[in-house]
Phi, psi and omega in degrees: 000135182259124176266130183271126176264113183249157175286112187281168173286119183244357179176149185299325185269358184258118182251339182206168179207182182236134178293110184274309182202130173277130178268351177232165177242157177303133181098344178292145174268125184245150176259162179301137177075005171284144180288127179266312190206152174253126178250125180265118177259183181283359180239323184198175177261131184248130175267129178252127184253161178284131178269347179220169175265149177155189180267129187265142173237116184277132183249339182239138184275159174298137181095345180285146175270132181233144178269157177302130180096347180286152181280129179261323183199171174232145179242121178278104184285347180275347182287151179251154177299153178297137182298133177076002181229100179296152180301136183292140176278158179304321181294319182292325182287325184288340179228128183295160179297154182306319181296319179296319179299315182297319181297316180295319181295320180297325181276355182072026182246131179267114183277352181285146175294146182232144174285159178303324181294317179295315181299320180295315180296321179296320180291318182295322184256007177053056181258130174277099186289343181295339181268000184256142175275137181257145180258000181278183182298130180067025180079013182293140180280127181257169177298322178297323177298318180294317179299316179298318180297316182292323178294318178295323180293321180291328182275354182294143181296148179291158178302150183302143181288160178295156179297161183298322181298315181292329181294331182281339182295138179294140180243150180294146180299140180292137178292151178291137180296141180292151177292144180299134181287148178292139180297131177289152181300134176092356181274345178274106187249163172217154185237152174238130177232136179292135179294141175290163180298321181294316180296321177298317182292321177300315180299316180297317184289326178293318177293321178301317180296321181291325186275328190258353181235149174271081192272129174230162178229133174241151187236156171204175175228152185228138176277118185271005186303315187296311183284334175293320177291318179297317179295318180298321184287322188246008184301311182292310178296330177297316181291322178296324183282316189252348180073022181215147179287154178262112179255190180272335188298323181297326177295317181290325176297313180296320178294322178295319179299317178299319179291321180294326177294325180281332183229079188297337180296330180289340178262016180236192178202164180268131175226103184065237179260016182240156173250125179261117179260138176261134175260016174229169190228090178257109187260122175277134180242114184296131180233128178273127179235173178300331186259012177124179181280129176237154182233078174292155190248128171267116191267150177052051184295337178290341181259356182263148173268181185299317182296320180293323177294314180298320180295318179296316180294319178298320178297318180293323178297318179293317177300321180297317179295325183270359182069032186250007178292124184258176182296320180297327179294332186262346186283149178080211183098128181250345182200151184233144173238129179237132183247087176286349181296333180294341177259002178098006181291129180269329181198139179203170176242095183296151180261141182303150175256093187303146003268014183300157185259356180200157176214137179260130177251120173267157183221184184296138174278125184222133178289128180219154175285129177226161180262122178233118181053042176080002181244142176276120181229161177262125181226150174284110186247151176226134172279137174246143178231133175240111172267138186214160179270111185290349177292330184243333183247124176279160181301321180297318179296317182297314180296316181295322177298316181293324176295323178298320177295317178302315180298319181293324180285319182283340177224080187300340178301332177299322182292326180283327183267347180071036180239000000 
């Protein structure tokens, strides 16, 4: 008897997805609850598991678009496992056998699946990825692994200089470098890659935000000295007490909640001829993943302490690296914070995350001269940007909200006292 594996209903707004990666091959014997395939939707990646045991027959190829309810594969429940070969476990399948690894390494071939970004970076910089350890799921090499490798390679010391005796020996004049040869016809190539479902959805939502909202951006700058000193003083006891590091994001989340309470329109959105106000504070925190930018939501931030906020953000960062962010993690959200500073951005104009009416952009901390009490001093400064929907938020509210965040960051006692 053949059991049909169909693309299940994973969310009210999701009608189709793209076959991202098969974890099994046709003819493999699968056990119940083993992962068969990863389907990439416009919001997240969904793992579909086997509901029965048997031999699998794959019907849809990787990269194909499938609608909800369509058949992806069939499982022959009457088939028996191959004699003398137990069904592979998920752990065994995700990482090749030691002998296979050694064989691939000897040949300089990386048998692990690679994302387009990793493959492109490896080709551009001529990196043998088989010699690199991966931090992704099943030892998979991630973009962050490649960036770290290239940074370490660039920072490595240059080869030792020649000895002083050899340096004194006269050397023949260096030949003039040859002129660059003209490119032969046909060597200038270009590639086309189909956009992933998530990238398509990101593109649609960004254009939607530009077309459907009267978007403006206001700026301010904040002196980070106070929270940097506070973090330096209590970083170690905070980690000992709560088991989590103390970052800057929890301060900005708390400052944003204080501002949203003072200016409720920024925590709402426009729906037709009505304004919907939220009496709760679910803050989306933008996370960069291999498959694009995702905005998982930290819920009820007004009821969480600093440690709980840091723990939630840390969990989402790990989920993002492992490709485990789910639809429930992304749903809802009343306000968003994006930190382009981690990539070195000094100033930007963030785009709204519809249907929300505002988004806060954090940026790189940079020491700059500022005037304090009539004296020029050097302080660690950060530019803040607030993009907002002018249909619901007036300029005065937006500027005042940003000042409220600035006050909370420059005087963190306000966040603890609620003033």
